[in-house]
Each structure stands twice: as structure tokens, then as C-alpha cells.
């Protein structure tokens, strides 16, 4: 059974940091790229960041570039999203998903095959 388990969310003050984890099981970790998405109430889902399984290339939304860092630990089948300098507008449910980074953040994105349940991130001002 394919599972992606996101964790690490919480409540933090603006300027603070959180480190999200996405534990992957049920398929070859090297077979899929892993991405993070977020969705705030009343807003469309946003593609936040993605890491390629083939060459480790990383992709970021303009809104988080320079503040968020995606990384992977292949030995633990886990992908991390280190979020620094958090802003109230970062408040959302964050989801990890497995699929493709190709075309990340554009209409040409190849898409994701598997999704995990989200973790809530709340940034207070």
C-alpha cells in the first residue's frame, strides 16, 4: 500500500521555522519525485517545492524561494521541507505527493500520482 505521511506542522510566530517531513512507503523511493503543496482556506492549491529522484534537482514557488529548502534522505525514505522566516501568508495545510517535478508550478506540470494527508501550518503575526 502506497503511503505518504506528512508531519511536523504546528503553530509558530512570524519569523519562526518549521521542518516538515514526508515519510514514504509502499513504492520505490527512487521511482518518483516528491513534491510539497499547500492550500489555504478559500485559496487554490499552490505547488510549493519539488525534488527530483533522478538528479536531486529542486524547484520552488517564487513565494517561498530563499526561505524554504527541500531535501531528501533516501536511507529513511523521507523528504523534508525546512521552512524559515515564516510569514502569516504561509498558513495552510501542507501536503506531500509523489509524481513528477517536470513542469513544476506551470500548466505543463506532469502531475502527481499519490497524495498524503496534510499537516496544518499556522503562522501567527
Tab-separated table of C-alpha atoms in Angstrom:
chain	number	residue	atom	x	y	z
A	1	UNK	CA	0.000	0.000	0.000
A	2	UNK	CA	1.352	3.376	-1.033
A	3	UNK	CA	1.545	5.819	1.839
A	4	UNK	CA	2.870	9.338	2.200
A	5	UNK	CA	2.731	10.625	5.748
A	6	UNK	CA	3.304	14.318	6.290
A	7	UNK	CA	4.181	15.575	9.753
A	8	UNK	CA	5.849	18.463	11.529
A	9	UNK	CA	3.217	21.139	11.206
A	10	UNK	CA	2.187	23.376	14.039
A	11	UNK	CA	1.727	26.900	15.299
A	12	UNK	CA	4.662	29.285	15.039
A	13	UNK	CA	5.173	33.022	15.221
A	14	UNK	CA	6.093	35.031	12.167
A	15	UNK	CA	9.814	34.794	11.552
A	16	UNK	CA	9.988	31.329	13.034
A	17	UNK	CA	10.826	27.977	11.486
A	18	UNK	CA	9.286	24.562	10.997
A	19	UNK	CA	10.628	21.397	9.417
A	20	UNK	CA	8.036	19.234	7.686
A	21	UNK	CA	8.658	15.555	6.992
A	22	UNK	CA	7.116	13.279	4.388
A	23	UNK	CA	7.654	9.584	5.086
A	24	UNK	CA	7.126	7.446	2.010
A	25	UNK	CA	6.310	3.738	1.885
A	26	UNK	CA	4.814	1.212	-0.492
A	27	UNK	CA	6.764	2.107	-3.615
A	28	UNK	CA	10.309	2.642	-4.738
A	29	UNK	CA	11.553	5.904	-3.324
A	30	UNK	CA	13.733	6.360	-6.384
A	31	UNK	CA	10.828	5.899	-8.795
A	32	UNK	CA	9.004	9.129	-8.052
A	33	UNK	CA	9.774	12.754	-7.481
A	34	UNK	CA	8.343	14.143	-4.249
A	35	UNK	CA	6.639	17.483	-4.005
A	36	UNK	CA	5.022	19.692	-1.414
A	37	UNK	CA	1.800	21.555	-1.993
A	38	UNK	CA	-0.233	23.814	0.250
A	39	UNK	CA	-3.777	25.046	0.368
A	40	UNK	CA	-5.126	27.863	2.474
A	41	UNK	CA	-8.849	28.314	3.135
A	42	UNK	CA	-10.564	29.885	0.159
A	43	UNK	CA	-7.459	29.706	-1.995
A	44	UNK	CA	-6.268	27.446	-4.780
A	45	UNK	CA	-3.716	24.763	-4.101
A	46	UNK	CA	-0.166	26.007	-4.608
A	47	UNK	CA	2.813	23.948	-5.724
A	48	UNK	CA	5.434	24.821	-3.126
A	49	UNK	CA	8.513	22.720	-3.824
A	50	UNK	CA	9.667	19.543	-5.507
A	51	UNK	CA	12.769	17.365	-5.505
A	52	UNK	CA	13.750	15.109	-8.368
A	53	UNK	CA	14.549	11.477	-7.587
A	54	UNK	CA	16.799	11.193	-10.638
A	55	UNK	CA	19.271	14.004	-10.051
A	56	UNK	CA	18.204	15.822	-6.891
A	57	UNK	CA	17.153	18.949	-8.742
A	58	UNK	CA	14.912	21.177	-6.667
A	59	UNK	CA	12.100	23.500	-7.603
A	60	UNK	CA	10.438	26.256	-5.607
A	61	UNK	CA	7.487	28.576	-5.891
A	62	UNK	CA	8.548	32.209	-6.105
A	63	UNK	CA	6.675	32.874	-2.871
A	64	UNK	CA	8.963	30.584	-0.860
A	65	UNK	CA	12.267	30.709	-2.707
A	66	UNK	CA	15.089	31.681	-0.401
A	67	UNK	CA	13.084	30.766	2.707
A	68	UNK	CA	12.187	27.091	2.182
A	69	UNK	CA	14.570	24.222	1.458
A	70	UNK	CA	13.549	20.774	0.251
A	71	UNK	CA	15.804	17.772	0.835
A	72	UNK	CA	15.620	14.008	0.900
A	73	UNK	CA	17.086	11.190	2.959
A	74	UNK	CA	16.989	8.117	0.750
A	75	UNK	CA	18.016	5.836	3.598
A	76	UNK	CA	14.926	6.897	5.523
A	77	UNK	CA	12.596	7.236	2.508
A	78	UNK	CA	11.794	10.699	3.787
A	79	UNK	CA	11.622	14.129	2.211
A	80	UNK	CA	11.899	17.270	4.305
A	81	UNK	CA	10.734	20.824	3.842
A	82	UNK	CA	12.671	23.233	6.032
A	83	UNK	CA	10.670	26.421	6.321
A	84	UNK	CA	12.410	29.520	7.652
A	85	UNK	CA	11.337	33.148	8.027
A	86	UNK	CA	7.730	32.067	8.071
A	87	UNK	CA	5.046	34.601	7.286
A	88	UNK	CA	1.337	34.638	8.140
A	89	UNK	CA	0.614	34.067	4.446
A	90	UNK	CA	2.382	30.707	4.715
A	91	UNK	CA	-0.534	29.481	6.832
A	92	UNK	CA	-2.089	26.495	5.057
A	93	UNK	CA	-2.471	22.746	5.065
A	94	UNK	CA	0.686	21.296	3.575
A	95	UNK	CA	0.554	18.064	1.569
A	96	UNK	CA	3.291	15.894	0.153
A	97	UNK	CA	2.780	13.943	-3.031
A	98	UNK	CA	4.706	11.580	-5.301
A	99	UNK	CA	4.894	12.013	-9.038
A	100	UNK	CA	6.835	14.370	-11.266
A	101	UNK	CA	8.685	17.629	-10.841
A	102	UNK	CA	8.675	18.215	-14.605
A	103	UNK	CA	6.855	21.443	-15.366
A	104	UNK	CA	6.585	22.268	-11.672
A	105	UNK	CA	4.319	25.194	-10.935
A	106	UNK	CA	3.195	25.585	-14.522
A	107	UNK	CA	0.285	24.408	-16.631
A	108	UNK	CA	2.665	21.836	-18.097
A	109	UNK	CA	3.278	20.039	-14.839
A	110	UNK	CA	3.198	16.299	-15.435
A	111	UNK	CA	1.227	15.739	-12.265
A	112	UNK	CA	1.370	13.669	-9.100
A	113	UNK	CA	0.271	10.073	-8.701
A	114	UNK	CA	-0.025	9.668	-4.955
A	115	UNK	CA	-1.047	12.069	-2.200
A	116	UNK	CA	-0.726	12.035	1.534
A	117	UNK	CA	-2.883	13.605	4.178
A	118	UNK	CA	-1.901	17.127	5.067
A	119	UNK	CA	-0.335	18.762	8.070
A	120	UNK	CA	-1.518	22.151	9.292
A	121	UNK	CA	0.917	25.045	9.458
A	122	UNK	CA	-0.279	28.184	11.193
A	123	UNK	CA	1.874	31.298	11.372
A	124	UNK	CA	0.738	33.995	13.763
A	125	UNK	CA	1.575	37.656	13.267
